[in-house]
Coordinates of C-alpha atoms in Angstrom, one line a residue:
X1 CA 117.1 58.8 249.1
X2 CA 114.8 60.9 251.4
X3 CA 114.3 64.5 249.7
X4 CA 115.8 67.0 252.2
X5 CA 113.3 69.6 253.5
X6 CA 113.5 72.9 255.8
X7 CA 112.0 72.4 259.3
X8 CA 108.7 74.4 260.3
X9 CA 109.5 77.3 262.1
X10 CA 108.1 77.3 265.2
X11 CA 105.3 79.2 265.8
X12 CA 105.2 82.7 267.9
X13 CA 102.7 83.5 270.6
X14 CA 101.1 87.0 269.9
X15 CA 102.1 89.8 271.7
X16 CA 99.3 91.0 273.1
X17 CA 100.5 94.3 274.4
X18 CA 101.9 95.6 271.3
X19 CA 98.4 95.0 269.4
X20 CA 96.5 96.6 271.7
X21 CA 98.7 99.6 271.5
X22 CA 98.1 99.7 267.9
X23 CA 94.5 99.5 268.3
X24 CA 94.2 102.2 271.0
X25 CA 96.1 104.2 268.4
X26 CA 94.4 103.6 265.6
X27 CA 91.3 104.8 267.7
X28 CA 92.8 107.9 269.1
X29 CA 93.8 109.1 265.3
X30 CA 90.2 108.3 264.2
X31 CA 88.6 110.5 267.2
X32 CA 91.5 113.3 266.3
X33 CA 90.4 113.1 262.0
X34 CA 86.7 113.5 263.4
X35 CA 87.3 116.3 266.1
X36 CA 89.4 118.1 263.4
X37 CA 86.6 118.0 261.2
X38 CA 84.0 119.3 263.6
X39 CA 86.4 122.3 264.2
X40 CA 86.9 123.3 260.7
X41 CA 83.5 122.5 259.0
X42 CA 83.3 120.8 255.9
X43 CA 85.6 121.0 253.1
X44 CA 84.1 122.8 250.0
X45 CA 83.6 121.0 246.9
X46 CA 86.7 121.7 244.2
X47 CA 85.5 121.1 241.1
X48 CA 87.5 121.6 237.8
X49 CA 87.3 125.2 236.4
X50 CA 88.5 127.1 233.7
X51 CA 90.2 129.8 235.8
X52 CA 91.1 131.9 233.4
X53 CA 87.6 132.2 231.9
X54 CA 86.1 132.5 235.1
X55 CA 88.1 135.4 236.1
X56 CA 87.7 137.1 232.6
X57 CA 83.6 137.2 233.2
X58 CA 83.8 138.2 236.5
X59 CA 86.3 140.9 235.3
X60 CA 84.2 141.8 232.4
X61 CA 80.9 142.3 234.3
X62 CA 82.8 144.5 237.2
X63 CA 83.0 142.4 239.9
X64 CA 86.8 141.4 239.8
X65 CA 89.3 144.3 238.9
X66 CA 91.6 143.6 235.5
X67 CA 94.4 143.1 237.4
X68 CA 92.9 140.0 239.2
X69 CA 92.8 138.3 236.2
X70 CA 95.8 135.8 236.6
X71 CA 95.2 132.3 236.5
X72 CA 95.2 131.6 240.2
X73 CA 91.9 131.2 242.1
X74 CA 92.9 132.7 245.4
X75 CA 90.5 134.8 247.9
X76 CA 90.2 137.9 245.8
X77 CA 88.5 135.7 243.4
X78 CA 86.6 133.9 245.5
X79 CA 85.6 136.6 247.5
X80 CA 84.4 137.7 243.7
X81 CA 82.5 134.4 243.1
X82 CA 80.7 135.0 246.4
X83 CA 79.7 138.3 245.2
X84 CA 78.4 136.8 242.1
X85 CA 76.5 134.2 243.4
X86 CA 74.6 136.8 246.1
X87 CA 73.4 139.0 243.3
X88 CA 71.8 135.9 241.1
X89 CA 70.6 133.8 243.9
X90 CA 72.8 131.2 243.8
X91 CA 74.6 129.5 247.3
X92 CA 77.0 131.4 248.2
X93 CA 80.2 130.0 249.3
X94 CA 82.9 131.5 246.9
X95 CA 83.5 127.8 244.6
X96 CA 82.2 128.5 241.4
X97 CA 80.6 124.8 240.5
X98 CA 78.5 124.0 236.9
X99 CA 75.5 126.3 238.5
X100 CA 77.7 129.2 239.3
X101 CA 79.2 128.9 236.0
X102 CA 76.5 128.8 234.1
X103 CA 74.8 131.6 235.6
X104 CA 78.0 133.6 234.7
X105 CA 78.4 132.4 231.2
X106 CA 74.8 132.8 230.6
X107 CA 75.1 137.0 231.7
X108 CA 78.5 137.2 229.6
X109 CA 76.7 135.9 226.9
X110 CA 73.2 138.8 227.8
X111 CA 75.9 141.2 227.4
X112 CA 77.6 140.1 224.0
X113 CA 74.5 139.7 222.1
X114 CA 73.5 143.2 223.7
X115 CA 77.5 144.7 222.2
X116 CA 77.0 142.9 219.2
X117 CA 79.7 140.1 219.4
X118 CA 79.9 136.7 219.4
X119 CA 77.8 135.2 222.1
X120 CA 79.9 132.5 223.3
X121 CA 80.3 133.6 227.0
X122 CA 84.2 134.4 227.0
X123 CA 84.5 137.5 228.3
X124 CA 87.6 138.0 226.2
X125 CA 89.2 141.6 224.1
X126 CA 86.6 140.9 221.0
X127 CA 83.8 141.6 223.6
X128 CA 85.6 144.3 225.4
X129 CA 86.4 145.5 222.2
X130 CA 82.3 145.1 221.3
X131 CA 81.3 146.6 224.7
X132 CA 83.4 149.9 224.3
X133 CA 81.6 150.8 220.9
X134 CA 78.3 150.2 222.9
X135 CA 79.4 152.0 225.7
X136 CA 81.0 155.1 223.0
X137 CA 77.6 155.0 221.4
X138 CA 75.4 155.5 224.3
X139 CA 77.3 157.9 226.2
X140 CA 78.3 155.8 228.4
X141 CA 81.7 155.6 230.4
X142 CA 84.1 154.1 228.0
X143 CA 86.0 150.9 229.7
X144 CA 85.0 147.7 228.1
X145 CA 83.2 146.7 231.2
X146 CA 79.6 145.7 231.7
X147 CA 78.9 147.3 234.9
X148 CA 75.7 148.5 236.5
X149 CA 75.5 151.2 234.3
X150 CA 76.2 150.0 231.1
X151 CA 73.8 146.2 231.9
X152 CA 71.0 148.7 233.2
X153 CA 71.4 150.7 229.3
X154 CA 71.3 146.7 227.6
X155 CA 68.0 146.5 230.0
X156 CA 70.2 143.1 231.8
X157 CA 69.3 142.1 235.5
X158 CA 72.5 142.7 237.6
X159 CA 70.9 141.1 240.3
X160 CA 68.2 138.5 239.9
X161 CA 67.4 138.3 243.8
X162 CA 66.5 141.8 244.6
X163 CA 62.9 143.1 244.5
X164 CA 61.7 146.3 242.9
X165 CA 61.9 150.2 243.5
X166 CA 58.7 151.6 246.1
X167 CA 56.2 154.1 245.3
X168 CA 54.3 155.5 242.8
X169 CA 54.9 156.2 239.2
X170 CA 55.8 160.3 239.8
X171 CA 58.1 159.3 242.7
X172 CA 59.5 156.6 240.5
X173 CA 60.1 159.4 237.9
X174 CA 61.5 161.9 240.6
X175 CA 63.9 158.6 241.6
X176 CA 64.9 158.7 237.9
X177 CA 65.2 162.6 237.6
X178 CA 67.7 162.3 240.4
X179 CA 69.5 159.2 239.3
X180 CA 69.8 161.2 235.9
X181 CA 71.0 164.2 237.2
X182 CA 74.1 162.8 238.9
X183 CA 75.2 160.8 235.8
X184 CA 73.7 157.4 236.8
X185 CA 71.1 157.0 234.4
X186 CA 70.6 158.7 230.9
X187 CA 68.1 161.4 230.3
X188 CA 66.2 159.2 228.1
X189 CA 65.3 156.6 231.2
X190 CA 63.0 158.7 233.0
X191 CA 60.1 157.1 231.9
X192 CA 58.4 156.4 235.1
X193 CA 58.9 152.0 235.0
X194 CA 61.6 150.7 237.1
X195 CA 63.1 148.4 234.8
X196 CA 66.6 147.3 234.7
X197 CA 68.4 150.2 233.8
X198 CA 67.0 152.0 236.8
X199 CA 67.7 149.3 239.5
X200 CA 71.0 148.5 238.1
X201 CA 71.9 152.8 238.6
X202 CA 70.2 152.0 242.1
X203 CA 72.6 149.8 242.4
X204 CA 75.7 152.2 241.0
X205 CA 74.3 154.7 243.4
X206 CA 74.4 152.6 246.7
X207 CA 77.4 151.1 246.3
X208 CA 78.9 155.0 245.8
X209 CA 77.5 155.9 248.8
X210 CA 78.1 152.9 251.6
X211 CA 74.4 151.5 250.9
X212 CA 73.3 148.1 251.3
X213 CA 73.2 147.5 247.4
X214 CA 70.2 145.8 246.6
X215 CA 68.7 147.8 244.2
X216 CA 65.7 148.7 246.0
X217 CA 65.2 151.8 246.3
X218 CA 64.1 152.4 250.0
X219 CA 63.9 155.3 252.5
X220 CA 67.5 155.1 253.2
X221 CA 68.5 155.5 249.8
X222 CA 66.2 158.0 248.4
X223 CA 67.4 160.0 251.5
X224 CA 71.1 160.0 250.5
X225 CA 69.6 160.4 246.7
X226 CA 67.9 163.6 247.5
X227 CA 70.6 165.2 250.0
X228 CA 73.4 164.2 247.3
X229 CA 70.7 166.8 245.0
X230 CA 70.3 169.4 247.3
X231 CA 73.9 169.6 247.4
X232 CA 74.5 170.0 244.0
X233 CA 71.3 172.3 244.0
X234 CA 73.1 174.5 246.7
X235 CA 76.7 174.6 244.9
X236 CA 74.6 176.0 241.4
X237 CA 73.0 178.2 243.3
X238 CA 69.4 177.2 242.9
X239 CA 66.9 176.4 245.4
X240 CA 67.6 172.8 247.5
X241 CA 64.5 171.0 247.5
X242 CA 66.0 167.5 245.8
X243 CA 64.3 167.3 242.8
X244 CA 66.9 167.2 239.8
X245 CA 64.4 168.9 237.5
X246 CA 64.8 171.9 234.5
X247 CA 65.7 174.0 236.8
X248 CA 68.5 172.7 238.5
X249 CA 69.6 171.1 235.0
X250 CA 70.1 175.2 233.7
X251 CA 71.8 175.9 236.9
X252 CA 74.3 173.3 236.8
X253 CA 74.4 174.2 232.6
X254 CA 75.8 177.4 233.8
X255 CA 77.7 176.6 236.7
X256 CA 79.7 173.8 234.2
X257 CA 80.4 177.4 232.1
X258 CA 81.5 179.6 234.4
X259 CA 84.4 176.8 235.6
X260 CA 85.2 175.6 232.2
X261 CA 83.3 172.3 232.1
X262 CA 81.4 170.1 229.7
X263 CA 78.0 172.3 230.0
X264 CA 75.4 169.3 230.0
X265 CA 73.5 170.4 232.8
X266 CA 73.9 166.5 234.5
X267 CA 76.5 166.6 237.8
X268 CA 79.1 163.5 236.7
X269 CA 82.5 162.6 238.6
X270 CA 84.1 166.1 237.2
X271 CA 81.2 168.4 237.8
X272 CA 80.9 167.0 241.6
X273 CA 84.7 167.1 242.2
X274 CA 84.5 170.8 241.0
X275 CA 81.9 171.3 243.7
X276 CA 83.9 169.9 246.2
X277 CA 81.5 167.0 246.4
X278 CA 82.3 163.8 247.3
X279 CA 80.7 161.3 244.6
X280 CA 81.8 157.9 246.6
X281 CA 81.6 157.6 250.2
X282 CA 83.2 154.7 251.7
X283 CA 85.8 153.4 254.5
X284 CA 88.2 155.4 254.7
X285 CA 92.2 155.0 255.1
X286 CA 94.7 157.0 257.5
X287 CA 93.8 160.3 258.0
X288 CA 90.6 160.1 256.8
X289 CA 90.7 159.7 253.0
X290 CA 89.2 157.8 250.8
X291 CA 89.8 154.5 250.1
X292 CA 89.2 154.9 246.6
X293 CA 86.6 155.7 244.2
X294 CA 86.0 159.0 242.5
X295 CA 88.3 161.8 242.1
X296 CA 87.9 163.6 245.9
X297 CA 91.5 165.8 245.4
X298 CA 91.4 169.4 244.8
X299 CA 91.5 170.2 240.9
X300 CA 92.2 173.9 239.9
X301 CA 90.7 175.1 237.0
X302 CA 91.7 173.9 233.9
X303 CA 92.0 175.5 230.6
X304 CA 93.2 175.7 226.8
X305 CA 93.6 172.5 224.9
X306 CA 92.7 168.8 225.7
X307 CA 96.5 168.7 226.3
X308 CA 96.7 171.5 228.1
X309 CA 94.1 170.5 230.5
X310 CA 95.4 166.6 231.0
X311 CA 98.7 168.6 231.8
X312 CA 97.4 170.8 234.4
X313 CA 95.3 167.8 236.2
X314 CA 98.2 165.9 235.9
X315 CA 101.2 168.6 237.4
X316 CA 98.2 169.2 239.9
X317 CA 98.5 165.7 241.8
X318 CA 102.3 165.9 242.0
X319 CA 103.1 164.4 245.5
X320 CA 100.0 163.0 246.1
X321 CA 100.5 159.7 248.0
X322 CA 98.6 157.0 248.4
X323 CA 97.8 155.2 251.8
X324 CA 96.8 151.7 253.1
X325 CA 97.1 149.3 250.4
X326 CA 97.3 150.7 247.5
X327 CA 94.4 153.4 248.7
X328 CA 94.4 156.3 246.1
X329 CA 91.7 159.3 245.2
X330 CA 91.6 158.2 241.7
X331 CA 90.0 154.5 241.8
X332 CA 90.0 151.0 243.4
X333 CA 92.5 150.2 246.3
X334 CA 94.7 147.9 243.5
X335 CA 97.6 148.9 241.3
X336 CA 96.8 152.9 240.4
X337 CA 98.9 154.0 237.6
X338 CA 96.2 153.5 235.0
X339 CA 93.1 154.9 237.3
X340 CA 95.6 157.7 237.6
X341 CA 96.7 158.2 234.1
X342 CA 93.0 157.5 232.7
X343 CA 91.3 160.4 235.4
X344 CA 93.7 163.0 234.2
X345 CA 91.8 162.2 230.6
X346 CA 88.7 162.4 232.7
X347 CA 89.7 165.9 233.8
X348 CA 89.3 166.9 230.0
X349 CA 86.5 166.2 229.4
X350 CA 87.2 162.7 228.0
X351 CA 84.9 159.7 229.0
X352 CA 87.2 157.1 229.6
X353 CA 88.7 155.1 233.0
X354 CA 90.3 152.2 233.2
X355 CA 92.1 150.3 235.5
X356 CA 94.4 148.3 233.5
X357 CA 96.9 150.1 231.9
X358 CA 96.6 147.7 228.5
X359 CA 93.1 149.0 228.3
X360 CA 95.0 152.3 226.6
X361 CA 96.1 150.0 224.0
X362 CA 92.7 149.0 222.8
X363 CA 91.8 152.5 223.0
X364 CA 94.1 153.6 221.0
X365 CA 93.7 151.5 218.5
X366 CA 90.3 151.8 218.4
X367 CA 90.2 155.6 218.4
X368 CA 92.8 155.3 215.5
X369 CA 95.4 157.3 218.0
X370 CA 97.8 154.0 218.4
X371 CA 101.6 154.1 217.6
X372 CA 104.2 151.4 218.2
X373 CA 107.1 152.5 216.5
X374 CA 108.3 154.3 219.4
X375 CA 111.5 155.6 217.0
X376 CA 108.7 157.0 215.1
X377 CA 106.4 158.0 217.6
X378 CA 106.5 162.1 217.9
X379 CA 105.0 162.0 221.5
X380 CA 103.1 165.2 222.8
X381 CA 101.9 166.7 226.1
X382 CA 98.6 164.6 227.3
X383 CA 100.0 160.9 225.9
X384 CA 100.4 157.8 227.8
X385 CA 103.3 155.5 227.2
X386 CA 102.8 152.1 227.8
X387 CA 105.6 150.1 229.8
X388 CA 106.0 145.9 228.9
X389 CA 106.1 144.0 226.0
X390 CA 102.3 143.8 225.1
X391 CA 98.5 144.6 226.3
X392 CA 97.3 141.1 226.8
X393 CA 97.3 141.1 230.5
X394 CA 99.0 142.4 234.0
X395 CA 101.8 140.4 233.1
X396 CA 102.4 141.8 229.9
X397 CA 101.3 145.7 230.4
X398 CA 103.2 146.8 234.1
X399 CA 102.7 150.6 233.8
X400 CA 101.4 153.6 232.1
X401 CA 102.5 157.2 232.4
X402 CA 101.3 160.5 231.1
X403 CA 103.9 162.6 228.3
X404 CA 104.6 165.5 230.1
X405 CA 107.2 167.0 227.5
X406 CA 109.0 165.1 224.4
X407 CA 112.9 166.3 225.1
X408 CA 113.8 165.8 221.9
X409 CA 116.9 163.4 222.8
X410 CA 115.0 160.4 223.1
X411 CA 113.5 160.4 226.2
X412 CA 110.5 162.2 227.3
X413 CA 109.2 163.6 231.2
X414 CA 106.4 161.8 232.0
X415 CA 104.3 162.4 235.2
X416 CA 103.3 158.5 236.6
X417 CA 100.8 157.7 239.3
X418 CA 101.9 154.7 241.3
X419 CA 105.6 155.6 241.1
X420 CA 107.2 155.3 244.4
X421 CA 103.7 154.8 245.9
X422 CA 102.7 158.7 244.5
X423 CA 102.4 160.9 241.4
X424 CA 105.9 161.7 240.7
X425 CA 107.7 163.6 237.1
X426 CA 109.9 161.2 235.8
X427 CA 112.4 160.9 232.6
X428 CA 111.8 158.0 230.7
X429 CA 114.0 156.8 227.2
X430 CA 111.6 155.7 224.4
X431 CA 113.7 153.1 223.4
X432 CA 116.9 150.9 225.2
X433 CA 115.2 152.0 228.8
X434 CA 112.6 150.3 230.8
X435 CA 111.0 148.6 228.0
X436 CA 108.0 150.8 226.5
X437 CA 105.6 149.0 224.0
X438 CA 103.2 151.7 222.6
X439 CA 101.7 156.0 222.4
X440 CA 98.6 156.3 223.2
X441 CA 97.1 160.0 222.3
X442 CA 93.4 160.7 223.1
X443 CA 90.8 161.4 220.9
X444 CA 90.1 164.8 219.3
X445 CA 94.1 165.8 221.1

C-alpha cells in the first residue's frame, strides 16, 4: 500500500510592488531617525547614580537648596550639576558621570575631615551636624552648609578653574579689609596672600552683587567692593574713601550702638539692612523687588529681650507677600517659611539661617533647646514649631512658624512666613491639629 502524502503547494510569484513599498519605507523611516537626530543633538550619556547622594553633596556644599533634595534628578539638579562641574573644570553638561562624581565626593570628603567627621563623602546630618560646630566655632553663619564662606575658613578650593586675585600685596590686603568689613571674611584673614578663604569670599561677594563669579578679583569687582564701603562709610558717618580700615570699624562700632545692634564694628546682613543697604543685588521680580537674598524690608528698631526682638521682626513683616515664584526678601526664590522664621532669629542677633525648616530640629538639639513632648512643651514668644512627623527631609518637615503667644488652651498664635503666600498670625493647636512634631527655642532665649 502506497503511503498517502499532501501535495506541494504550488508556489507564489513575488509581489513585486508590495516589497518595494516596504523597502521605500524602511528607507524613509531611516532618513526620518537620522534627520531627528541632527535636530535634537546627541543624547547625553545616563549613567547609574545614586541620586540621593548626589543631591545631598550638592546640597551640603551650597549649590542645590535643601528642599531639592528629593530623589528625582530633574532640571533643578541638573542645572546644579552643571554648576558644579563649571567651578572644578569638569565638562559641563548637567549628567553627573564617575568624573563628576568623584570630584564631588572627593570636596564632601575636604570638608568632613576639615568638620571633624567621618570622611566618607555622604553629605549626610552627622556632617551637617559636624559642619555647624565648625561653623559655631569660627563665627561663622550657622547652617550645616559648606558654602564659600565656611570652604574659604577650611582653606578648600570652591572653584578649581578660576585664576587668582590682581595686584599687589597692600591692595590684596585693602581687598581683604573690605571683604572683612562687610562680613565676608574674618578679621583674622587679612594677611595680605590670596589664598582660599579670600577667593572663596570673592566669590560670596560676586554672587551678592550680580558679578561674574569667578573669584578673581578684577576692576569690576573691586569697584562694586569699594562703593558697597563708601556706603557703609557714609551711613556711619565717616569719611567715604573705600577703605574698611580702624576708622570706619569704630564708626560702624558706634553706629551698631546707637540702633541697638551687635557692636562689632563689621557691616553683616543686619547692620546693612539697618542702613538701608541692599546686601544682594540681583534680578528682580514685579515691582521691582528682590528676588531673594538678604533681608532688603524695612525693620524698626528692635529692643528688650532676644524674644522680644524675634517678636517685633516678626509682627513687623505681617502682610508682606511674596512675588514671582516663590520670590521673598528673606532668602532663595523656593519654599520661604524657614528663611523667614530663621531671619527673624537673625534680627536678634542670632547667627543662624536656614532654609529647611528640619534644620531647627538639629539646632535645637544641638543647642540643648529641643522639646518633643508637645503636651509638655511650655512654648514662649520667639519659638518655632515644627509642622510633620519628623526632620529627615522636605517630605517629612512641611513648615515652621514663629510662637507668637502660648494661649494657654492648647493652642498658641504663631506668625508663619509662607502662609497664604505672606507672613500671616495664625492659631495653631499643639496637639490633635495640623500635626506638629517639635519646640524649638533659641539659644541664650
Amino acid at each position: 500500500m502506497s503511503s498517502l502524502s499532501s501535495p506541494p503547494l504550488a508556489t507564489r510569484p513575488p509581489d513585486r510592488a508590495a516589497m518595494s513599498a516596504r523597502r521605500l519605507m524602511a528607507v524613509l523611516l531611516t532618513l526620518a531617525a537620522a534627520l531627528t537626530a541632527l535636530l535634537t543633538g546627541p543624547v547625553p550619556t545616563a549613567h547609574a547614580v545614586d541620586t540621593g547622594l548626589l543631591q545631598r553633596g550638592l546640597s551640603g556644599l551650597s549649590y542645590l537648596p535643601r528642599s531639592g533634595v528629593d530623589g528625582a534628578y530633574g532640571p533643578q539638579t541638573q542645572d546644579s550639576v552643571r554648576h558644579f562641574q563649571r567651578d572644578n573644570g569638569l565638562d559641563v553638561d548637567g549628567d553627573a558621570g564617575p568624573k563628576t562624581m568623584a570630584a564631588l565626593l572627593g570636596k564632601v570628603k575636604q570638608v568632613q575631615s576639615a568638620a571633624g567627621t567621618q570622611a566618607d563623602g555622604d553629605y549626610g546630618t552627622n556632617t551637617l551636624g559636624a559642619v555647624r560646630t565648625y561653623q559655631s566655632r569660627h563665627g561663622l553663619e550657622v547652617d550645616g552648609i559648606a558654602g564659600p564662606q565656611t570652604m574659604g575658613e577650611m582653606n578648600i578650593d570652591r572653584i578649581v578653574s578660576s585664576g587668582q586675585g590682581t595686584g599687589t600685596d597692600s591692595e590684596t590686603k585693602l581687598l581683604q579689609r573690605n571683604l572683612a568689613g562687610l562680613g565676608y571674611l574674618p578679621l583674622s584673614g587679612v594677611d595680605g596672600a590670596y589664598g582660599p578663604r579670600t577667593k572663596n569670599a570673592v566669590l560670596s561677594f560676586q554672587s551678592d552683587n550680580d558679578l561674574e563669579v569667578d573669584g578673581i578679583a578684577g576692576p569690576q569687582t573691586k569697584g562694586a567692593l569699594s562703593a558697597k564701603v563708601q556706603k557703609v562709610q557714609s551711613a556711619a558717618g565717616t569719611p567715604a574713601d573705600g577703605d574698611y580700615g580702624p576708622n570706619t570699624l569704630g564708626a560702624v562700632r558706634t553706629y551698631q550702638s546707637g540702633h541697638g545692634l551687635e557692636v562689632d564694628g563689621i557691616a553683616g546682613p543686619r547692620t546693612m539692612a539697618a542702613m538701608g543697604i541692599a546686601r544682594e543685588i540681583g534680578s528682580t521680580g514685579p515691582g521691582g523687588g528682590p528676588s531673594g537674598g538678604s533681608p532688603t524690608v524695612p525693620v524698626p528698631p528692635l529692643s528688650g529681650s532676644v524674644r522680644d526682638k524675634i517678636i517685633q521682626a516678626a509682627r513687623s513683616q505681617l502682610g508682606q507677600e511674596e512675588w514671582g515664584n516663590n520670590c521673598n526678601p528673606y532668602g532663595r526664590c523656593e519654599a520661604w517659611c524657614a528663611h523667614f522664621a530663621s531671619w527673624t532669629w537673625q534680627q536678634a542677633g542670632i547667627n543662624y539661617h536656614t532654609a529647611f525648616s528640619g534644620d531647627f530640629y538639629y539646632y535645637g538639639r544641638d543647642h540643648g533647646t529641643l522639646r518633643t513632648d508637645l503636651r509638655n512643651a511650655a512654648p514662649k514668644p520667639g519659638d518655632v514649631i515644627l509642622f510633620g512627623s519628623g526632620p529627615s527631609n522636605t517630605s517629612t518637615s512641611v513648615h515652621v512658624g514663629v510662637i507668637e503667644k502660648d494661649n494657654g488652651d492648647g493652642t498658641v498664635t504663631t506668625i508663619e512666613g509662607n502662609h497664604n503666600d505672606r507672613v500671616e498670625r495664625v492659631t495653631r493647636r499643639l496637639v490633635g491639629g495640623w500635626p506638629a512634631y517639635a519646640i524649638v527655642s533659641p539659644s541664650g532665649g
